[in-house]
Tab-separated table of C-alpha atoms and ligand atoms in Angstrom:
chain	number	residue	atom	x	y	z
C	1	UNK	CA	0.000	0.000	0.000
C	2	UNK	CA	1.293	3.464	-0.865
C	3	UNK	CA	1.981	5.960	1.886
C	4	UNK	CA	-0.456	8.395	0.350
C	5	UNK	CA	-3.326	5.905	0.416
C	6	UNK	CA	-2.599	5.103	4.043
C	7	UNK	CA	-2.559	8.787	5.011
C	8	UNK	CA	-5.825	9.318	3.149
C	9	UNK	CA	-7.489	6.563	5.171
C	10	UNK	CA	-6.324	8.246	8.360
C	11	UNK	CA	-7.591	11.650	7.237
C	12	UNK	CA	-11.002	10.220	6.421
C	13	UNK	CA	-11.139	8.563	9.794
C	14	UNK	CA	-10.277	11.655	11.757
C	15	UNK	CA	-12.753	13.790	9.755
C	16	UNK	CA	-15.522	11.334	10.424
C	17	UNK	CA	-14.642	11.236	14.110
C	18	UNK	CA	-14.658	15.007	14.284
C	19	UNK	CA	-18.076	15.227	12.665
C	20	UNK	CA	-19.789	12.529	14.647
C	21	UNK	CA	-18.200	13.060	18.067
C	22	UNK	CA	-18.638	16.827	17.804
C	23	UNK	CA	-22.413	16.484	17.672
C	24	UNK	CA	-23.152	13.345	19.661
C	25	UNK	CA	-25.770	13.952	22.374
C	26	UNK	CA	-26.451	10.844	24.395
C	27	UNK	CA	-24.300	8.458	26.389
C	28	UNK	CA	-25.560	5.493	24.397
C	29	UNK	CA	-24.650	7.122	21.088
C	30	UNK	CA	-21.241	8.096	22.474
C	31	UNK	CA	-20.619	4.547	23.618
C	32	UNK	CA	-21.514	3.267	20.158
C	33	UNK	CA	-19.041	5.718	18.585
C	34	UNK	CA	-16.371	4.706	21.049
C	35	UNK	CA	-16.778	1.090	19.964
C	36	UNK	CA	-16.842	2.140	16.326
C	37	UNK	CA	-13.601	4.151	16.459
C	38	UNK	CA	-11.470	2.620	19.190
C	39	UNK	CA	-13.153	-0.733	19.912
C	40	UNK	CA	-10.507	-3.271	20.783
C	41	UNK	CA	-11.661	-5.861	18.286
C	42	UNK	CA	-13.239	-4.263	15.221
C	43	UNK	CA	-12.715	-0.541	15.845
C	44	UNK	CA	-11.871	1.627	12.820
C	45	UNK	CA	-8.478	2.542	14.240
C	46	UNK	CA	-7.642	-1.139	14.611
C	47	UNK	CA	-8.539	-1.758	10.962
C	48	UNK	CA	-6.352	1.120	9.763
C	49	UNK	CA	-3.535	-0.072	12.002
C	50	UNK	CA	-3.631	-3.407	10.229
C	51	UNK	CA	-2.996	-1.578	6.904
C	52	UNK	CA	0.249	-0.246	8.388
C	53	UNK	CA	1.770	-3.671	7.810
C	54	UNK	CA	1.272	-3.260	4.057
C	55	UNK	CA	3.034	0.141	3.819
C	56	UNK	CA	6.493	0.043	2.178
C	57	UNK	CA	9.302	-0.289	4.701
C	58	UNK	CA	10.935	3.141	4.009
C	59	UNK	CA	7.531	4.820	4.512
C	60	UNK	CA	6.723	3.069	7.747
C	61	UNK	CA	8.135	5.730	10.141
C	62	UNK	CA	6.062	8.523	8.570
C	63	UNK	CA	2.975	6.308	8.454
C	64	UNK	CA	3.418	5.234	12.096
C	65	UNK	CA	3.891	8.830	13.265
C	66	UNK	CA	0.699	9.974	11.550
C	67	UNK	CA	-1.210	6.979	12.880
C	68	UNK	CA	-0.232	7.923	16.465
C	69	UNK	CA	-1.340	11.527	15.908
C	70	UNK	CA	-4.732	10.425	14.600
C	71	UNK	CA	-5.183	7.946	17.443
C	72	UNK	CA	-4.460	10.714	20.013
C	73	UNK	CA	-6.772	13.122	18.204
C	74	UNK	CA	-9.644	10.630	18.248
C	75	UNK	CA	-9.040	9.922	21.930
C	76	UNK	CA	-9.246	13.634	22.774
C	77	UNK	CA	-12.426	13.973	20.713
C	78	UNK	CA	-13.879	11.113	22.750
C	79	UNK	CA	-12.761	12.751	26.007
C	80	UNK	CA	-14.275	16.088	24.993
C	81	UNK	CA	-17.569	14.465	24.053
C	82	UNK	CA	-17.623	12.563	27.340
C	83	UNK	CA	-17.002	15.711	29.337
C	84	UNK	CA	-19.671	17.584	27.400
C	85	UNK	CA	-22.354	14.935	27.867
C	86	UNK	CA	-21.737	14.531	31.567
C	87	UNK	CA	-19.386	11.675	32.135
C	88	UNK	CA	-21.837	8.773	32.201
C	89	UNK	CA	-19.846	6.811	29.665
C	90	UNK	CA	-16.596	7.419	31.534
C	91	UNK	CA	-18.061	6.059	34.709
C	92	UNK	CA	-18.950	2.930	32.809
C	93	UNK	CA	-15.738	2.447	30.887
C	94	UNK	CA	-13.317	3.212	33.708
C	95	UNK	CA	-15.502	1.228	36.130
C	96	UNK	CA	-15.270	3.649	39.011
C	97	UNK	CA	-17.061	2.276	42.073
C	98	UNK	CA	-20.621	3.335	42.685
C	99	UNK	CA	-20.241	6.747	44.290
C	100	UNK	CA	-23.244	6.095	46.510
C	101	UNK	CA	-21.563	3.120	48.228
C	102	UNK	CA	-20.022	3.723	51.680
C	103	UNK	CA	-16.305	4.646	51.441
C	104	UNK	CA	-13.531	2.121	51.954
C	105	UNK	CA	-11.933	2.442	55.381
C	106	UNK	CA	-8.178	3.015	54.954
C	107	UNK	CA	-6.126	0.377	56.750
C	108	UNK	CA	-4.063	2.055	59.434
C	109	UNK	CA	-0.620	0.845	60.344
C	110	UNK	CA	0.240	0.017	63.939
C	111	UNK	CA	3.261	-0.721	66.058
C	112	UNK	CA	4.523	-4.296	66.141
C	113	UNK	CA	3.605	-6.043	69.438
C	114	UNK	CA	7.287	-6.183	70.407
C	115	UNK	CA	7.668	-2.438	69.843
C	116	UNK	CA	4.569	-1.879	71.963
C	117	UNK	CA	6.033	-4.158	74.639
C	118	UNK	CA	9.326	-2.247	74.618
C	119	UNK	CA	7.506	1.043	75.159
C	120	UNK	CA	5.452	-0.507	77.960
C	121	UNK	CA	8.547	-1.943	79.698
C	122	UNK	CA	10.317	1.413	79.462
C	123	UNK	CA	7.332	3.079	81.050
C	124	UNK	CA	7.208	0.613	83.986
C	125	UNK	CA	10.960	0.763	84.578
C	126	UNK	CA	10.850	4.536	84.262
C	127	UNK	CA	8.494	4.600	87.223
C	128	UNK	CA	11.090	2.557	89.145
C	129	UNK	CA	13.697	5.227	88.362
C	130	UNK	CA	15.506	3.520	85.451
C	131	UNK	CA	16.520	5.664	82.468
C	132	UNK	CA	16.444	4.077	79.002
C	133	UNK	CA	19.683	4.051	77.047
C	134	UNK	CA	20.954	2.333	73.897
C	135	UNK	CA	23.971	0.487	72.587
C	136	UNK	CA	25.129	-0.795	69.178
C	137	UNK	CA	23.974	-4.136	67.775
C	138	UNK	CA	27.356	-4.711	66.112
C	139	UNK	CA	29.860	-5.165	68.906
C	140	UNK	CA	33.488	-6.006	69.538
C	141	UNK	CA	34.503	-8.928	71.701
C	142	UNK	CA	35.723	-6.533	74.389
C	143	UNK	CA	32.196	-5.349	75.182
C	144	UNK	CA	30.418	-8.628	74.435
C	145	UNK	CA	32.834	-10.879	76.371
C	146	UNK	CA	36.141	-9.624	77.753
C	147	UNK	CA	34.893	-6.773	79.929
C	148	UNK	CA	32.045	-9.026	81.073
C	149	UNK	CA	34.590	-11.414	82.547
C	150	UNK	CA	33.893	-14.105	79.966
C	151	UNK	CA	37.258	-15.821	79.502
C	152	UNK	CA	38.749	-16.786	76.150
C	153	UNK	CA	37.988	-20.471	76.498
C	154	UNK	CA	34.383	-19.932	77.638
C	155	UNK	CA	31.844	-21.805	75.455
C	156	UNK	CA	29.764	-18.606	75.139
C	157	UNK	CA	32.493	-17.298	72.775
C	158	UNK	CA	32.306	-20.304	70.455
C	159	UNK	CA	31.911	-19.282	66.795
C	160	UNK	CA	29.071	-21.803	66.559
C	161	UNK	CA	27.144	-19.915	69.239
C	162	UNK	CA	27.641	-16.419	67.842
C	163	UNK	CA	27.308	-14.443	64.636
C	164	UNK	CA	30.884	-13.243	64.102
C	165	UNK	CA	31.243	-10.800	61.240
C	166	UNK	CA	33.678	-11.103	58.364
C	167	UNK	CA	34.712	-7.446	58.653
C	168	UNK	CA	37.955	-6.083	57.243
C	169	UNK	CA	39.017	-5.367	60.795
C	170	UNK	CA	38.378	-8.954	61.776
C	171	UNK	CA	39.936	-10.491	58.678
C	172	UNK	CA	43.157	-11.275	60.485
C	173	UNK	CA	41.669	-11.869	63.882
C	174	UNK	CA	40.148	-14.891	65.584
C	175	UNK	CA	37.034	-14.815	67.816
C	176	UNK	CA	39.450	-14.669	70.722
C	177	UNK	CA	40.821	-11.311	69.584
C	178	UNK	CA	39.630	-8.227	71.293
C	179	UNK	CA	38.638	-6.483	68.060
C	180	UNK	CA	36.758	-9.342	66.327
C	181	UNK	CA	33.274	-8.055	65.601
C	182	UNK	CA	29.950	-9.822	66.079
C	183	UNK	CA	26.227	-9.225	66.301
C	184	UNK	CA	25.838	-8.818	70.040
C	185	UNK	CA	24.581	-11.951	71.756
C	186	UNK	CA	23.290	-10.115	74.825
C	187	UNK	CA	22.428	-6.586	75.894
C	188	UNK	CA	24.883	-6.898	78.808
C	189	UNK	CA	27.280	-5.109	76.430
C	190	UNK	CA	25.416	-1.920	77.307
C	191	UNK	CA	26.325	-2.337	81.007
C	192	UNK	CA	29.952	-1.934	79.980
C	193	UNK	CA	29.328	0.962	77.597
C	194	UNK	CA	27.356	2.842	80.236
C	195	UNK	CA	29.899	2.287	83.012
C	196	UNK	CA	32.655	3.374	80.605
C	197	UNK	CA	30.942	6.630	79.780
C	198	UNK	CA	28.654	7.742	82.597
C	199	UNK	CA	29.430	8.863	86.108
C	200	UNK	CA	28.236	6.795	89.072
C	201	UNK	CA	25.709	6.279	90.582
C	202	UNK	CA	23.570	5.096	87.681
C	203	UNK	CA	20.326	3.289	87.132
C	204	UNK	CA	19.641	2.358	83.501
C	205	UNK	CA	17.782	-0.052	81.299
C	206	UNK	CA	18.555	-0.860	77.683
C	207	UNK	CA	16.164	-2.589	75.315
C	208	UNK	CA	17.230	-3.934	71.953
C	209	UNK	CA	17.892	-6.787	69.582
C	210	UNK	CA	20.354	-9.578	70.215
C	211	UNK	CA	21.388	-12.443	67.944
C	212	UNK	CA	22.227	-16.083	68.538
C	213	UNK	CA	22.313	-19.026	66.118
C	214	UNK	CA	19.635	-20.828	68.157
C	215	UNK	CA	17.331	-23.180	66.248
C	216	UNK	CA	13.860	-21.629	66.232
C	217	UNK	CA	11.243	-23.374	68.355
C	218	UNK	CA	8.260	-22.247	70.424
C	219	UNK	CA	10.426	-20.235	72.868
C	220	UNK	CA	13.626	-19.550	70.856
C	221	UNK	CA	14.359	-17.359	67.864
C	222	UNK	CA	17.759	-16.431	66.360
C	223	UNK	CA	16.975	-12.723	66.744
C	224	UNK	CA	15.196	-11.628	69.869
C	225	UNK	CA	15.090	-8.687	72.276
C	226	UNK	CA	16.404	-8.283	75.771
C	227	UNK	CA	15.871	-5.705	78.460
C	228	UNK	CA	19.071	-5.111	80.342
C	229	UNK	CA	18.982	-3.372	83.710
C	230	UNK	CA	21.863	-2.000	85.738
C	231	UNK	CA	21.856	-0.218	89.070
C	232	UNK	CA	25.198	0.832	90.519
C	233	UNK	CA	25.334	2.819	93.741
C	234	UNK	CA	26.688	2.530	97.249
C	235	UNK	CA	25.169	-0.445	99.082
C	236	UNK	CA	22.994	-1.884	96.323
C	237	UNK	CA	21.859	-5.327	97.487
C	238	UNK	CA	20.457	-8.608	96.200
C	239	UNK	CA	17.261	-7.873	98.159
C	240	UNK	CA	16.779	-4.740	96.042
C	241	UNK	CA	17.358	-6.759	92.868
C	242	UNK	CA	14.648	-9.231	93.841
C	243	UNK	CA	12.244	-6.441	94.805
C	244	UNK	CA	12.753	-4.602	91.535
C	245	UNK	CA	12.211	-7.755	89.460
C	246	UNK	CA	9.120	-8.735	91.453
C	247	UNK	CA	7.665	-5.230	91.207
C	248	UNK	CA	8.373	-5.206	87.509
C	249	UNK	CA	6.809	-8.651	86.954
C	250	UNK	CA	3.626	-7.855	88.864
C	251	UNK	CA	3.314	-4.528	87.117
C	252	UNK	CA	3.723	-6.028	83.637
C	253	UNK	CA	2.184	-9.481	84.066
C	254	UNK	CA	-0.348	-8.871	86.826
C	255	UNK	CA	-0.564	-9.249	90.597
C	256	UNK	CA	-1.088	-12.995	90.410
C	257	UNK	CA	2.205	-13.715	88.624
C	258	UNK	CA	4.238	-16.442	90.266
C	259	UNK	CA	7.987	-15.609	90.051
C	260	UNK	CA	10.879	-17.722	91.310
C	261	UNK	CA	14.632	-17.094	91.552
C	262	UNK	CA	16.935	-20.053	90.889
C	263	UNK	CA	20.647	-20.012	91.786
C	264	UNK	CA	22.658	-19.883	88.569
C	265	UNK	CA	25.966	-18.735	87.098
C	266	UNK	CA	26.938	-15.846	84.848
C	267	UNK	CA	30.605	-14.796	84.555
C	268	UNK	CA	29.669	-11.143	85.075
C	269	UNK	CA	27.499	-11.509	88.188
C	270	UNK	CA	28.160	-13.095	91.557
C	271	UNK	CA	25.899	-14.389	93.002
C	272	UNK	CA	23.695	-15.063	89.965
C	273	UNK	CA	20.102	-16.174	89.577
C	274	UNK	CA	17.792	-17.205	86.832
C	275	UNK	CA	14.285	-15.755	86.944
C	276	UNK	CA	11.247	-17.838	85.972
C	277	UNK	CA	7.502	-17.322	85.867
C	278	UNK	CA	4.871	-20.015	86.058
C	279	UNK	CA	2.781	-20.381	82.926
C	280	UNK	CA	0.579	-23.087	81.438
C	281	UNK	CA	1.670	-25.647	84.011
C	282	UNK	CA	5.419	-25.063	83.793
C	283	UNK	CA	8.201	-22.686	84.819
C	284	UNK	CA	9.447	-20.521	81.921
C	285	UNK	CA	12.774	-18.736	82.253
C	286	UNK	CA	12.465	-15.092	81.365
C	287	UNK	CA	15.827	-13.754	82.441
C	288	UNK	CA	19.107	-13.872	84.281
C	289	UNK	CA	20.335	-11.523	87.002
C	290	UNK	CA	22.818	-11.051	89.801
C	291	UNK	CA	25.210	-8.734	91.630
C	292	UNK	CA	27.844	-7.150	89.368
C	293	UNK	CA	31.016	-9.225	89.657
C	294	UNK	CA	33.980	-7.259	91.124
C	295	UNK	CA	36.061	-8.378	88.101
C	296	UNK	CA	33.752	-6.385	85.840
C	297	UNK	CA	34.189	-3.305	88.028
C	298	UNK	CA	37.927	-3.836	87.911
C	299	UNK	CA	37.968	-3.838	84.076
C	300	UNK	CA	36.351	-0.426	84.250
C	301	UNK	CA	38.486	0.953	87.078
C	302	UNK	CA	35.518	1.139	89.434
C	303	UNK	CA	36.331	0.598	93.090
C	304	UNK	CA	34.260	-2.422	94.146
C	305	UNK	CA	34.906	-1.609	97.823
C	306	UNK	CA	33.027	1.615	97.333
C	307	UNK	CA	30.397	0.675	94.756
C	308	UNK	CA	28.073	-2.274	94.340
C	309	UNK	CA	25.446	-3.005	91.751
C	310	UNK	CA	22.984	-5.437	90.328
C	311	UNK	CA	22.224	-6.289	86.718
C	312	UNK	CA	19.551	-8.267	84.951
C	313	UNK	CA	18.759	-9.308	81.378
C	314	UNK	CA	15.209	-10.356	80.494
C	315	UNK	CA	13.778	-11.851	77.299
C	316	UNK	CA	11.308	-9.326	75.898
C	317	UNK	CA	9.516	-11.824	73.612
C	318	UNK	CA	8.894	-14.210	76.494
C	319	UNK	CA	7.376	-11.409	78.577
C	320	UNK	CA	5.173	-10.303	75.692
C	321	UNK	CA	4.119	-13.916	75.054
C	322	UNK	CA	3.113	-14.422	78.675
C	323	UNK	CA	1.130	-11.211	78.782
C	324	UNK	CA	-0.795	-11.852	75.569
C	325	UNK	CA	-1.025	-15.647	75.775
C	326	UNK	CA	1.160	-16.213	72.679
C	327	UNK	CA	2.358	-19.806	72.787
C	328	UNK	CA	4.865	-19.729	69.886
C	329	UNK	CA	7.545	-17.019	69.582
C	330	UNK	CA	7.672	-17.602	65.798
C	331	UNK	CA	4.174	-16.123	65.474
C	332	UNK	CA	5.704	-12.744	66.315
C	333	UNK	CA	7.968	-12.847	63.261
C	334	UNK	CA	5.845	-14.472	60.560
C	335	UNK	CA	4.613	-11.050	59.385
C	336	UNK	CA	1.087	-12.463	59.249
C	337	UNK	CA	-1.140	-9.404	59.324
C	338	UNK	CA	-4.095	-11.415	60.661
C	339	UNK	CA	-2.032	-12.253	63.748
C	340	UNK	CA	-0.455	-8.816	64.132
C	341	UNK	CA	-3.766	-6.985	63.736
C	342	UNK	CA	-4.885	-8.395	67.090
C	343	UNK	CA	-2.452	-5.971	68.702
C	344	UNK	CA	-4.078	-2.823	67.346
C	345	UNK	CA	-3.624	-0.082	69.908
F	401	FA5	C1	21.826	-13.514	79.289
F	401	FA5	O1	21.753	-13.200	78.097
F	401	FA5	C2	22.479	-12.626	80.300
F	401	FA5	N1	23.129	-11.547	79.616
F	401	FA5	C3	21.428	-12.121	81.285
F	401	FA5	C4	22.010	-11.416	82.454
F	401	FA5	C5	22.128	-10.030	82.422
F	401	FA5	C6	22.439	-12.121	83.565
F	401	FA5	C7	22.663	-9.365	83.512
F	401	FA5	C8	22.986	-11.458	84.645
F	401	FA5	C9	23.075	-10.100	84.621
F	401	FA5	P1	20.491	-15.706	78.981
F	401	FA5	O2	21.353	-16.290	77.922
F	401	FA5	O3	19.947	-16.664	79.978
F	401	FA5	O4	21.233	-14.604	79.796
F	401	FA5	O5	19.306	-14.946	78.256
F	401	FA5	C10	18.409	-14.140	78.995
F	401	FA5	C11	16.985	-14.352	78.493
F	401	FA5	O6	16.896	-14.127	77.099
F	401	FA5	C12	16.463	-15.766	78.658
F	401	FA5	O7	16.018	-15.987	79.963
F	401	FA5	C13	15.315	-15.791	77.680
F	401	FA5	O8	14.173	-15.155	78.220
F	401	FA5	C14	15.848	-14.924	76.573
F	401	FA5	N2	16.396	-15.750	75.492
F	401	FA5	C15	17.577	-16.383	75.430
F	401	FA5	N3	17.746	-16.993	74.241
F	401	FA5	C16	16.626	-16.748	73.534
F	401	FA5	C17	16.155	-17.062	72.205
F	401	FA5	N4	16.917	-17.755	71.349
F	401	FA5	N5	14.956	-16.637	71.810
F	401	FA5	C18	14.184	-15.888	72.652
F	401	FA5	N6	14.553	-15.527	73.886
F	401	FA5	C19	15.751	-15.937	74.322
């Protein structure tokens, strides 16, 4: 087909569209014209487009350009006619919802239950005089182990029990080196950072993520949160530690909570205890605690004759689970909106 013949077909089409769409008066007639000109199957534009294939190759660019212009022109004629008649046809073709239906309620976001729990714990501990502070999630072995009196050969430093990082700094170092880096395995690191940088006395909590290569099950997850607490002053005692933890537990879990302290061992506290609550017919451990070990004070040049302190580290997920009756920690991290929506504030 010659270029001229093709252009003539386009001109005829656009003239006809101008004439008919310029005077159309009803939505039904407009709809019929829409089908006639731009209908997906047998519309006039479609038919002319098919002729494009028969145009000589060197003429194709000019033919294609003109075709696009005519297509746009017909579309604006249709839009003008639609606007003039009152939009009925547009409503139909763009399938807007019925404007008389009630509106859709926008779905509001909300804080994750663990974030809500963290805020709640901060508020309770704030009332007990503890100030919230933060520490980094990527730590060196000095803060995660050495200063906490965890010796080189201690199993807690095993590469299989920690997420050591392949940083440039650590490239030539082993997990035993002071500057090997890891994702912190406990928030007790913040005890050290705070005692390094703040004057005594101090009473702080720190809430944040910790990481351990634990196999996930109903009460374990490889990433979880801890609330660390530290109170250093003159004459801080184990009796105060137990009172604070009991007050905290009754405030967060309710007056009927049954808490027990079990003798235990942590390298950075002496004596040490593990703290459990009773739930669903069994004791669940929710934290460790004890009196700050004099060796820790010594690492930080704090006179343990003058100062004493207690520290605790509690599992935030386990507290949240007990409060809300969640029986599987993994539910908190499945990102299932149906589960999370139950915690709308
Ligand atoms: C510690 O991490 C000590 N730093 C706690 C501490 C702080 C003791 C200060 C003394 C003084 P432990 O490894 O037991 O201790 O962990 C504390 C709590 O974290 C546990 O009781 C449990 O509630 C929670 N926890 C431990 N591992 C996991 C896990 N994989 N998933 C969820 N929660 C966990």
